[in-house]
C-alpha cells in the first residue's frame, strides 16, 4: 500500500515543480528532496514484491479513501489549479497530511513487521518524513 502512497507524493512534487504553479524556492527544494527520497523507495518496494512473487498493483481505483493522508482526485485537481503563495500553503498542508499517513503506515510495519529490509525502510520513512513535516509546518501557515 505504500507504493501508491509514495507515487502520489511524487505526483504532488511534480505539480510543485511545474513552473506554472509559481511555487516558492522552499517548496521547490522540498519537492525535489521528496522525489529524490521516494523514487528509490518505490523501486525498493517493487523489487521486494517481485522477489516475493507478490502482485505489483492494487488495481486502478482511487486509493485516497483507503489510506491516511492521501488526497482525493478532486483535491489533486484543485491543488494543480492554485498559484504562488496560495499553492505553497495548500501543498504544504497536503504534504503534511500525506506524510503523517505514511508515518502511521510505517509505524504499523514497525510494530508488526518481521522482514529486516522492510523494517529498515519503515524506519527511513518515519525519520525522513518526520523531518520534512517540521520543514513543511511554517510553509503551511
Short mmCIF file of C-alpha atoms in Angstrom, two decimals:
data_model
loop_
_atom_site.label_atom_id
_atom_site.label_comp_id
_atom_site.label_asym_id
_atom_site.label_seq_id
_atom_site.Cartn_x
_atom_site.Cartn_y
_atom_site.Cartn_z
CA UNK A 1 0.00 0.00 0.00
CA UNK A 2 2.95 2.33 0.46
CA UNK A 3 3.73 2.26 -3.28
CA UNK A 4 0.62 4.19 -4.40
CA UNK A 5 1.01 6.41 -1.34
CA UNK A 6 4.58 7.33 -2.37
CA UNK A 7 3.51 7.69 -6.01
CA UNK A 8 1.02 10.36 -5.01
CA UNK A 9 3.71 12.26 -3.08
CA UNK A 10 5.80 12.23 -6.24
CA UNK A 11 2.81 13.43 -8.26
CA UNK A 12 2.31 16.24 -5.74
CA UNK A 13 6.00 17.09 -6.05
CA UNK A 14 5.73 17.15 -9.85
CA UNK A 15 2.91 19.69 -9.54
CA UNK A 16 5.13 21.84 -7.30
CA UNK A 17 7.99 21.59 -9.79
CA UNK A 18 5.81 22.79 -12.67
CA UNK A 19 6.92 26.41 -13.31
CA UNK A 20 3.29 27.41 -13.91
CA UNK A 21 2.43 26.95 -10.21
CA UNK A 22 4.84 29.70 -9.17
CA UNK A 23 5.93 27.66 -6.14
CA UNK A 24 8.45 29.26 -3.80
CA UNK A 25 12.08 28.19 -3.75
CA UNK A 26 11.45 26.43 -0.41
CA UNK A 27 8.62 24.33 -1.87
CA UNK A 28 10.63 23.55 -5.00
CA UNK A 29 13.60 22.41 -2.89
CA UNK A 30 11.39 20.22 -0.70
CA UNK A 31 9.54 18.74 -3.68
CA UNK A 32 12.90 17.85 -5.23
CA UNK A 33 14.02 16.27 -1.95
CA UNK A 34 10.78 14.26 -1.63
CA UNK A 35 11.13 12.91 -5.16
CA UNK A 36 14.75 12.04 -4.50
CA UNK A 37 13.84 10.07 -1.39
CA UNK A 38 10.66 8.37 -2.52
CA UNK A 39 11.60 7.29 -6.07
CA UNK A 40 14.27 4.86 -4.77
CA UNK A 41 11.95 3.64 -2.02
CA UNK A 42 9.29 2.80 -4.62
CA UNK A 43 11.89 0.87 -6.62
CA UNK A 44 12.97 -0.98 -3.49
CA UNK A 45 9.37 -1.90 -2.61
CA UNK A 46 8.62 -3.05 -6.16
CA UNK A 47 11.80 -5.18 -6.19
CA UNK A 48 10.79 -6.80 -2.91
CA UNK A 49 7.31 -7.58 -4.23
CA UNK A 50 8.83 -9.12 -7.37
CA UNK A 51 11.26 -11.18 -5.27
CA UNK A 52 8.37 -12.45 -3.15
CA UNK A 53 6.16 -13.17 -6.17
CA UNK A 54 3.53 -10.68 -4.97
CA UNK A 55 1.28 -8.59 -7.25
CA UNK A 56 2.59 -5.12 -8.01
CA UNK A 57 -0.66 -3.19 -8.21
CA UNK A 58 -3.82 -2.93 -6.16
CA UNK A 59 -5.96 -2.08 -9.20
CA UNK A 60 -6.67 1.23 -10.82
CA UNK A 61 -9.01 2.63 -8.19
CA UNK A 62 -8.72 5.88 -6.27
CA UNK A 63 -6.74 4.82 -3.18
CA UNK A 64 -7.40 8.06 -1.29
CA UNK A 65 -10.29 6.62 0.70
CA UNK A 66 -8.18 3.65 1.84
CA UNK A 67 -5.06 5.34 3.19
CA UNK A 68 -4.47 8.13 5.66
CA UNK A 69 -3.13 11.31 4.16
CA UNK A 70 -3.99 10.54 0.55
CA UNK A 71 -5.51 13.42 -1.36
CA UNK A 72 -8.63 12.66 -3.35
CA UNK A 73 -8.54 13.02 -7.13
CA UNK A 74 -10.56 16.23 -6.70
CA UNK A 75 -8.04 17.57 -4.15
CA UNK A 76 -5.20 16.82 -6.54
CA UNK A 77 -7.01 18.63 -9.36
CA UNK A 78 -7.68 21.62 -7.08
CA UNK A 79 -4.05 21.74 -5.99
CA UNK A 80 -2.96 21.90 -9.62
CA UNK A 81 -5.12 24.99 -10.16
CA UNK A 82 -3.53 27.06 -7.40
CA UNK A 83 -0.66 29.50 -7.90
CA UNK A 84 2.04 31.23 -5.85
CA UNK A 85 1.66 31.60 -2.08
CA UNK A 86 -1.80 30.02 -2.18
CA UNK A 87 -0.29 26.95 -3.85
CA UNK A 88 2.60 26.79 -1.38
CA UNK A 89 0.27 26.79 1.62
CA UNK A 90 -2.13 24.19 0.18
CA UNK A 91 0.76 21.99 -0.99
CA UNK A 92 2.45 22.13 2.41
CA UNK A 93 -0.79 21.28 4.25
CA UNK A 94 -1.50 18.42 1.85
CA UNK A 95 2.04 17.06 2.12
CA UNK A 96 1.97 17.22 5.94
CA UNK A 97 -1.22 15.14 5.99
CA UNK A 98 0.27 12.82 3.39
CA UNK A 99 3.48 12.33 5.39
CA UNK A 100 1.51 11.78 8.62
CA UNK A 101 -0.38 8.99 6.85
CA UNK A 102 2.87 7.41 5.64
CA UNK A 103 4.34 7.59 9.14
CA UNK A 104 1.26 5.86 10.56
CA UNK A 105 1.60 3.09 7.96
CA UNK A 106 5.32 2.75 8.68
CA UNK A 107 4.68 2.59 12.43
CA UNK A 108 2.23 -0.28 11.83
CA UNK A 109 5.01 -2.09 9.97
CA UNK A 110 7.47 -1.39 12.78
CA UNK A 111 5.01 -2.77 15.33
CA UNK A 112 4.16 -5.93 13.37
CA UNK A 113 6.86 -6.45 10.72
CA UNK A 114 9.43 -9.22 10.66
CA UNK A 115 11.50 -8.62 7.49
CA UNK A 116 14.66 -6.64 8.26
CA UNK A 117 14.67 -4.86 4.88
CA UNK A 118 11.07 -3.72 5.32
CA UNK A 119 11.74 -2.64 8.92
CA UNK A 120 14.72 -0.57 7.74
CA UNK A 121 12.57 1.04 5.04
CA UNK A 122 9.83 1.80 7.58
CA UNK A 123 12.40 3.42 9.89
CA UNK A 124 13.67 5.53 6.96
CA UNK A 125 10.11 6.65 6.15
CA UNK A 126 9.43 7.67 9.77
CA UNK A 127 12.75 9.50 10.11
CA UNK A 128 12.79 11.26 6.74
CA UNK A 129 9.15 12.26 6.66
CA UNK A 130 9.12 13.46 10.30
CA UNK A 131 12.00 15.79 9.41
CA UNK A 132 10.16 17.00 6.28
CA UNK A 133 6.98 17.70 8.33
CA UNK A 134 8.99 20.07 10.54
CA UNK A 135 10.20 21.89 7.41
CA UNK A 136 6.65 21.99 5.99
CA UNK A 137 4.90 23.38 9.09
CA UNK A 138 5.98 27.03 8.64
CA UNK A 139 5.05 26.85 4.93
CA UNK A 140 1.53 25.64 5.80
CA UNK A 141 0.87 28.78 7.80
#
